PDB file of C-alpha atoms in Angstrom:
ATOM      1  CA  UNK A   1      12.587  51.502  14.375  1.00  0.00           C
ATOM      2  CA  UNK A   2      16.176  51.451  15.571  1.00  0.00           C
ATOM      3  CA  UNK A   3      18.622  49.378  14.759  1.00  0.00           C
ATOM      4  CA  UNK A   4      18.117  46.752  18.102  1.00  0.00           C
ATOM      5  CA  UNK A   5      14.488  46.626  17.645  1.00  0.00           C
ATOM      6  CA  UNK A   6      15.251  45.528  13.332  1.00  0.00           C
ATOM      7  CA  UNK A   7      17.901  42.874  14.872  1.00  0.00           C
ATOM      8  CA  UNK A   8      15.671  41.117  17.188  1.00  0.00           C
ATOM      9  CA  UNK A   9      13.138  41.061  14.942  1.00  0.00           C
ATOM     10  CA  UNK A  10      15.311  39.781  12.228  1.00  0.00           C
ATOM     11  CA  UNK A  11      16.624  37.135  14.192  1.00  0.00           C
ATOM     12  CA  UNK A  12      12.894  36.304  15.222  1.00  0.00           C
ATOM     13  CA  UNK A  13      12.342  35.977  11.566  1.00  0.00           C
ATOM     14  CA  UNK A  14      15.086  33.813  11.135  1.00  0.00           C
ATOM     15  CA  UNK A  15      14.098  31.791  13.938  1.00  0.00           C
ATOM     16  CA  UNK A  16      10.881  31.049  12.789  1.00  0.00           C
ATOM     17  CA  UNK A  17      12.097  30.611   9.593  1.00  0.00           C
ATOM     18  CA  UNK A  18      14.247  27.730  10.562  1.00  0.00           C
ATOM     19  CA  UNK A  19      11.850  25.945  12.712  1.00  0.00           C
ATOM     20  CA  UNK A  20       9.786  25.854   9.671  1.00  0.00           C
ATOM     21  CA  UNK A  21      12.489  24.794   7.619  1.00  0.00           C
ATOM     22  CA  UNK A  22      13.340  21.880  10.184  1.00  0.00           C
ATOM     23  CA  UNK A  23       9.666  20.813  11.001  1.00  0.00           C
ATOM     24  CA  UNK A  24       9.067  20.530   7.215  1.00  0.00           C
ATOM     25  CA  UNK A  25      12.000  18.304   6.805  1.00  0.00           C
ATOM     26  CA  UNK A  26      11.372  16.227   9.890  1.00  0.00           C
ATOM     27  CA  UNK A  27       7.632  16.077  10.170  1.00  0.00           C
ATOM     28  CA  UNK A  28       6.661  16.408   6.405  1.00  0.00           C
ATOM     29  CA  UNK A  29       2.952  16.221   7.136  1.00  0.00           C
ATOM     30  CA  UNK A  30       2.851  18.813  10.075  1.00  0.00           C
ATOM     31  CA  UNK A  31       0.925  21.526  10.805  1.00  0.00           C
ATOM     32  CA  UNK A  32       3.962  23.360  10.343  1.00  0.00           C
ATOM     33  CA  UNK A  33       5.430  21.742   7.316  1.00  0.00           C
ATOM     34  CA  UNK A  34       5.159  24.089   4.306  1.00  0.00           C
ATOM     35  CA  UNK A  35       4.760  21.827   1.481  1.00  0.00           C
ATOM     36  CA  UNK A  36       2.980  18.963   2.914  1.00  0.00           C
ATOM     37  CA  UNK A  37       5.295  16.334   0.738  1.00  0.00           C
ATOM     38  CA  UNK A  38       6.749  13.280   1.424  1.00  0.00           C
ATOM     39  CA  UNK A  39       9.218  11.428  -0.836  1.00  0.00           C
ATOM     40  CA  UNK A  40       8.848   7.820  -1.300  1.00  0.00           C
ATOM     41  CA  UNK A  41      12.180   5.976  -2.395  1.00  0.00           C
ATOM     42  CA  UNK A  42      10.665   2.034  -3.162  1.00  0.00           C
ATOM     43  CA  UNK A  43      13.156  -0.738  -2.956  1.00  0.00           C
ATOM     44  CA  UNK A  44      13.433  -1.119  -7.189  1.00  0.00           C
ATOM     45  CA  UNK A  45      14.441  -4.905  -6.949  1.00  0.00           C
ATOM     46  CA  UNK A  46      10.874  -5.364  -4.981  1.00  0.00           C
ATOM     47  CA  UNK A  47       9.444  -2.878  -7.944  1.00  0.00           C
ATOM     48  CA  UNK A  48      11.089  -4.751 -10.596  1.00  0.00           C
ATOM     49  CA  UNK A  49       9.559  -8.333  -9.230  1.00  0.00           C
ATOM     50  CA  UNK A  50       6.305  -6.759  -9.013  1.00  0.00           C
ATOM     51  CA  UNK A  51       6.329  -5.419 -12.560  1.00  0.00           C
ATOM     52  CA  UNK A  52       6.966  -9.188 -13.699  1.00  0.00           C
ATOM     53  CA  UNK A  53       4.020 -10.388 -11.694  1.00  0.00           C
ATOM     54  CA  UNK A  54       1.923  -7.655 -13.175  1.00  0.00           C
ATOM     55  CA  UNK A  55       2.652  -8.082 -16.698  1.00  0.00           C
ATOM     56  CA  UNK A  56       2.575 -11.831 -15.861  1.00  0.00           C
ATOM     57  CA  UNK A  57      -1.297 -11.718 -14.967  1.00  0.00           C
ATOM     58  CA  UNK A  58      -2.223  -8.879 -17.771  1.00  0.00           C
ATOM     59  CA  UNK A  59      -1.018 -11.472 -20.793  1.00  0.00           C
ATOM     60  CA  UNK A  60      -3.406 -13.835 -19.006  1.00  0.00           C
ATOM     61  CA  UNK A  61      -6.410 -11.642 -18.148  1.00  0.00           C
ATOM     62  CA  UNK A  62      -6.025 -10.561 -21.712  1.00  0.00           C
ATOM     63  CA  UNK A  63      -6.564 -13.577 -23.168  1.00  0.00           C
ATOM     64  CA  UNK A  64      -9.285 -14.265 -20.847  1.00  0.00           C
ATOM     65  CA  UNK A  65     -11.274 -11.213 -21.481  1.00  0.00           C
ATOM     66  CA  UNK A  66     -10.610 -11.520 -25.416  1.00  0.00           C
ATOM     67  CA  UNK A  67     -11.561 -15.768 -24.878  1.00  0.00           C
ATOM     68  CA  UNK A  68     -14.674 -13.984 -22.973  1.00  0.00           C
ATOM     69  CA  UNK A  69     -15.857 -12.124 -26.030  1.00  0.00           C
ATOM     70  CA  UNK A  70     -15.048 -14.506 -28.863  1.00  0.00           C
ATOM     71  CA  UNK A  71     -17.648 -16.532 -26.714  1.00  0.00           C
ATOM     72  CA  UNK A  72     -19.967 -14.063 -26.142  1.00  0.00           C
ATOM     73  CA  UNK A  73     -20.352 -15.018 -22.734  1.00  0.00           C
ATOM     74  CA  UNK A  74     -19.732 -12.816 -19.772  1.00  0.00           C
ATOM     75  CA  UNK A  75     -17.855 -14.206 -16.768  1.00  0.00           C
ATOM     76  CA  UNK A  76     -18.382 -11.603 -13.740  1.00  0.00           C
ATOM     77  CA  UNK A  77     -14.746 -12.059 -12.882  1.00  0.00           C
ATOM     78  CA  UNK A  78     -13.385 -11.330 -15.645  1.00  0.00           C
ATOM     79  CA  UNK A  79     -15.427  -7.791 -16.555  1.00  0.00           C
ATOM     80  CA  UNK A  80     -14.490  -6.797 -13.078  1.00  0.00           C
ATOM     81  CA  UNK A  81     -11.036  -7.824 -12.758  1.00  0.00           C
ATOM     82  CA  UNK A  82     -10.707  -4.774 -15.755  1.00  0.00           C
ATOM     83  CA  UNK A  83     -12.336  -2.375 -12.373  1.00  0.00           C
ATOM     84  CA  UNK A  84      -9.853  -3.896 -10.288  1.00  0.00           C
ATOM     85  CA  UNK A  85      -6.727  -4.158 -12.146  1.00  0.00           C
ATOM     86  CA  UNK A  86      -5.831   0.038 -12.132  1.00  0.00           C
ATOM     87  CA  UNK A  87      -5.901  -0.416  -8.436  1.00  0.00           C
ATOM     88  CA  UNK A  88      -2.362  -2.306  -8.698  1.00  0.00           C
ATOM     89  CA  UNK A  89      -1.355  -0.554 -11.864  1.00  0.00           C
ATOM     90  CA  UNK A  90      -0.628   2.556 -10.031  1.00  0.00           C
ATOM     91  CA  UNK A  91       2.404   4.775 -11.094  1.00  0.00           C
ATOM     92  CA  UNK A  92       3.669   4.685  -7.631  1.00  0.00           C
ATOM     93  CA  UNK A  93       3.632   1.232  -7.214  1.00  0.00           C
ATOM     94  CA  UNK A  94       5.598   0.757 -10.795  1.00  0.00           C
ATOM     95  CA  UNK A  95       7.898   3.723 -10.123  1.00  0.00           C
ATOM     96  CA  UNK A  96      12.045   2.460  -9.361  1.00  0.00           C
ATOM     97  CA  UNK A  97      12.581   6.411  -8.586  1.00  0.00           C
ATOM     98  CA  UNK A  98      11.488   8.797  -5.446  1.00  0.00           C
ATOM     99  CA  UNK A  99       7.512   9.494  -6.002  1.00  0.00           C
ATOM    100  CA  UNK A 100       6.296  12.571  -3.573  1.00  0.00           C
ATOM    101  CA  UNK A 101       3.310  12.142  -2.110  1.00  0.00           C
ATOM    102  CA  UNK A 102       1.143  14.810  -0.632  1.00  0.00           C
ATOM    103  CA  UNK A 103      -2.422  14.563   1.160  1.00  0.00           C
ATOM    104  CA  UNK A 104      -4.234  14.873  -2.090  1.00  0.00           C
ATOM    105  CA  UNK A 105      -2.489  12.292  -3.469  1.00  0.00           C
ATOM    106  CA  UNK A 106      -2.794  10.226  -0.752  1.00  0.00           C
ATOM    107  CA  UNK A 107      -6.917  10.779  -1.156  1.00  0.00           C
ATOM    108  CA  UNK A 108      -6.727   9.444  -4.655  1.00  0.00           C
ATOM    109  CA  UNK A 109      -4.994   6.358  -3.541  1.00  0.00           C
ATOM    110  CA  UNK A 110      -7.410   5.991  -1.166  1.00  0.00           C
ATOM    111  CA  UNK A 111     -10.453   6.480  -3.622  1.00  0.00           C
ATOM    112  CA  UNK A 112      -8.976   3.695  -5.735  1.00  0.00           C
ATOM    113  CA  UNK A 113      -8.691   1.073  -2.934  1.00  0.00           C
ATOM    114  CA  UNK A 114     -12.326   1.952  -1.965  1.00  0.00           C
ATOM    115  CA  UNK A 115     -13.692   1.634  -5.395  1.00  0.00           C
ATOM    116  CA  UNK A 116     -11.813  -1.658  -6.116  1.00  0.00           C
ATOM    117  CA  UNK A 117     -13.567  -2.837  -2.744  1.00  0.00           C
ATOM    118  CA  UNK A 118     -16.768  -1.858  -3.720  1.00  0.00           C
ATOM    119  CA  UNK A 119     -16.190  -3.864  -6.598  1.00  0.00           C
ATOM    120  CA  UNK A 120     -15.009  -7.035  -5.353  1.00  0.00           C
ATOM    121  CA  UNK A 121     -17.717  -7.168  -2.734  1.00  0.00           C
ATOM    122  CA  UNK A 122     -20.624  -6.315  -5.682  1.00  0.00           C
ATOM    123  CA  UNK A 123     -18.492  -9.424  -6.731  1.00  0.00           C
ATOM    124  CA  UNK A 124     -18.975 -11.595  -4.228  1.00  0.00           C
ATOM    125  CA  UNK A 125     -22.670 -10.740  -4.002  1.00  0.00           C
ATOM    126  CA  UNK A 126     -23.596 -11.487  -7.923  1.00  0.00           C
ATOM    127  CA  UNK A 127     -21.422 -14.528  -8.130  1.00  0.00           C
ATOM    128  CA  UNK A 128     -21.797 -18.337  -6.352  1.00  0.00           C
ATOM    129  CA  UNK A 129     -17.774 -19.271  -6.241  1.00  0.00           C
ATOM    130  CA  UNK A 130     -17.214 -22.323  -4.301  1.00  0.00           C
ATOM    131  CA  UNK A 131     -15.963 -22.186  -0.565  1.00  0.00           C
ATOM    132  CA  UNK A 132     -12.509 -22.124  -0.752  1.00  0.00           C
ATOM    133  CA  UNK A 133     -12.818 -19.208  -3.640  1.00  0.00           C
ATOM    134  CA  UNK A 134     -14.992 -16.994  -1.924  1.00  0.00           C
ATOM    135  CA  UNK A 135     -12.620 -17.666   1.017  1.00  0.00           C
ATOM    136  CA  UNK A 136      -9.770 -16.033  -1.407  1.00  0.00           C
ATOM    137  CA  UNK A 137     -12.367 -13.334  -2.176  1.00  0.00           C
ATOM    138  CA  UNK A 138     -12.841 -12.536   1.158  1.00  0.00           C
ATOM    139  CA  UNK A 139      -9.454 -12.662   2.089  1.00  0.00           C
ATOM    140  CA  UNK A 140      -9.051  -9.787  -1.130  1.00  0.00           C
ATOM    141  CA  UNK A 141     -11.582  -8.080   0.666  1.00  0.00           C
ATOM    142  CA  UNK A 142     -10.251  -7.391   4.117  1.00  0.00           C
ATOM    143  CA  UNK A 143      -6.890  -6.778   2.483  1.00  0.00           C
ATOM    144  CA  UNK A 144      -8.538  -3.772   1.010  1.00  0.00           C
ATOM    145  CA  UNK A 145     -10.023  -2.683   4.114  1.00  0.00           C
ATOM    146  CA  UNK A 146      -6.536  -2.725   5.538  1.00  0.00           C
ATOM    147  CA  UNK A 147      -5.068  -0.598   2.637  1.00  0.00           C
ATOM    148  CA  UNK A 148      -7.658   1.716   3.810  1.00  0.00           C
ATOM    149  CA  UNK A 149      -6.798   2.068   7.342  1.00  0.00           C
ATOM    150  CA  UNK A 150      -3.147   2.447   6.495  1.00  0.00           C
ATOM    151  CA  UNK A 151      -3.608   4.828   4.236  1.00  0.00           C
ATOM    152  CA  UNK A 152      -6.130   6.875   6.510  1.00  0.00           C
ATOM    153  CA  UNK A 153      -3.130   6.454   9.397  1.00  0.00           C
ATOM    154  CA  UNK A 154      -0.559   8.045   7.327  1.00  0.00           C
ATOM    155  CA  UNK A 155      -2.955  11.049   6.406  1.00  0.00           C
ATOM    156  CA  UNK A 156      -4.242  12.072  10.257  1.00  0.00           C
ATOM    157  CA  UNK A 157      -1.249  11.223  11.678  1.00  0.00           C
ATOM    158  CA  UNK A 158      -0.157  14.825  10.649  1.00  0.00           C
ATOM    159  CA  UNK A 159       2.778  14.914  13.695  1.00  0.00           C
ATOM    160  CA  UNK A 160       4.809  11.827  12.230  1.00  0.00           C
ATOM    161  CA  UNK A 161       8.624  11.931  11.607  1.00  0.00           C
ATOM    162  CA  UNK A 162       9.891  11.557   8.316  1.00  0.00           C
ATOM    163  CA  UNK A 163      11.431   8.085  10.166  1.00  0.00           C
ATOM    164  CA  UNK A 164       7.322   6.523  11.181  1.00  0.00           C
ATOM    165  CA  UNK A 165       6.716   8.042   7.322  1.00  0.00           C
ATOM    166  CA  UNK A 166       9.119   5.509   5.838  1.00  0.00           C
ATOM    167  CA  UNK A 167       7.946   2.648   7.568  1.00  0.00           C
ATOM    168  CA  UNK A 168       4.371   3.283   7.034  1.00  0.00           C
ATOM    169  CA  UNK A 169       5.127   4.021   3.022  1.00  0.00           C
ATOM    170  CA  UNK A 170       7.230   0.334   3.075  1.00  0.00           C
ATOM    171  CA  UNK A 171       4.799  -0.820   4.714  1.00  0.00           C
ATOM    172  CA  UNK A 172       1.948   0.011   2.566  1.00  0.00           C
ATOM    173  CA  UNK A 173       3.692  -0.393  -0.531  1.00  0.00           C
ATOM    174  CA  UNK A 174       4.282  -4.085   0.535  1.00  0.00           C
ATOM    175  CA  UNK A 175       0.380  -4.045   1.254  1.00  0.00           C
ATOM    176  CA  UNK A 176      -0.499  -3.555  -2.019  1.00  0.00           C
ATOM    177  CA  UNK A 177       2.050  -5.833  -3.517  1.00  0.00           C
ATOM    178  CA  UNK A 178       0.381  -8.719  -0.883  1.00  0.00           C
ATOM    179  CA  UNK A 179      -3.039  -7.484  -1.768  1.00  0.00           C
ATOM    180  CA  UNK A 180      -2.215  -8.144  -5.656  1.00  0.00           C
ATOM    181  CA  UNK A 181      -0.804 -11.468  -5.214  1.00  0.00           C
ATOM    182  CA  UNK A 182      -4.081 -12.420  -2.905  1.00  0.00           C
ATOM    183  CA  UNK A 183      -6.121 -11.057  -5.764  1.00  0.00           C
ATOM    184  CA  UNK A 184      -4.131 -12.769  -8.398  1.00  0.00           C
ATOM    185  CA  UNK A 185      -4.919 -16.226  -6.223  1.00  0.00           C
ATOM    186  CA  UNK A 186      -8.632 -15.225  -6.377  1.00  0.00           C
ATOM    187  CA  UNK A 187      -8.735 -14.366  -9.871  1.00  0.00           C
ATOM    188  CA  UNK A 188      -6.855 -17.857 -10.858  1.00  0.00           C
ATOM    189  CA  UNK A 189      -8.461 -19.849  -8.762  1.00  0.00           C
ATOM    190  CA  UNK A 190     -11.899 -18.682  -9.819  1.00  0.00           C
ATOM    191  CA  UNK A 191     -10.750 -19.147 -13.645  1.00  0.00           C
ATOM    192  CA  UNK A 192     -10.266 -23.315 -12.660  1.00  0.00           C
ATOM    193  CA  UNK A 193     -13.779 -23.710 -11.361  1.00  0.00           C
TER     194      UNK A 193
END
């Protein structure tokens, strides 16, 4: 090989090199992109107001599920608000600091919105709540389908900019924060009836 024919295809290399380097960075999810990552910087006042929520309505399920075995009773809600709950109890959603995602993760995430929807609509088919709760339940419901087809956007959409990824992260992580407080509504509004 002479010493031309090694420069051009060094400089091809580090061509190709770079392109991968700068589709990686800019379109995390690409075909191209080498590690298939995406770093998720939350808002941590947003985080912080959500933890408070959270550990709000786990002192009161708590005492509702201990309340439900002191009486030896079993109120549906209740058992499978315990199904629910590590839907909204995800690190991610509790983390102040960057959390990288990559498509597996994103699968698990998506797992655990389908099971807690499975869950709440076995719910809604054991239970008689009255109009206005099953409205609430409903409401739950469709909020979960939502997750879903957020979720599923992020993960085909392989050819998104890091700029569309940031958006549809906020946007999702406020999705879940809305889908806990409609849950939370649900869950306290069944416990009146």
């Amino acid at each position: 090989m002479t010493a031309k024919t090694k420069k051009i295809v060094m400089s091809l290399i580090g061509i190709s090199a770079l392109f991968l380097l700068l589709m990686t960075w800019f379109y995390p999810y690409s075909v191209f992109g080498i590690t298939k990552t995406y770093s998720y910087a939350p808002d941590s006042v947003v985080v912080e107001g959500y933890e408070d929520g959270l550990a709000e309505f786990n002192r009161s399920f708590e005492e509702d599920l201990e309340e439900m075995g002191a009486a030896g009773t079993v109120d549906l809600t209740v058992d499978r608000t315990q199904y629910v709950l590590p839907l909204f109890e995800q690190d991610w959603l509790l983390s102040k600091e960057p959390v990288k995602f990559s498509l597996d993760d994103l699968d698990d995430i998506l797992f655990e919105v389908e099971n807690a929807r499975t869950t709440l609509l076995e719910l809604s088919a054991s239970t008689d709540y009255t109009k206005e709760n099953r409205r609430y339940l409903v409401d739950s419901i469709k909020s979960l389908l939502w997750l879903e087809e957020q979720i599923t956007e992020i993960k085909t959409g392989g050819a998104q900019s890091r700029k569309t990824l940031r958006i549809q992260f906020n946007n999702l992580h406020m999705s879940f924060l809305n889908n806990f407080m409609m849950f939370r509504i649900f869950y306290e509004r069944s416990g009146e009836e």
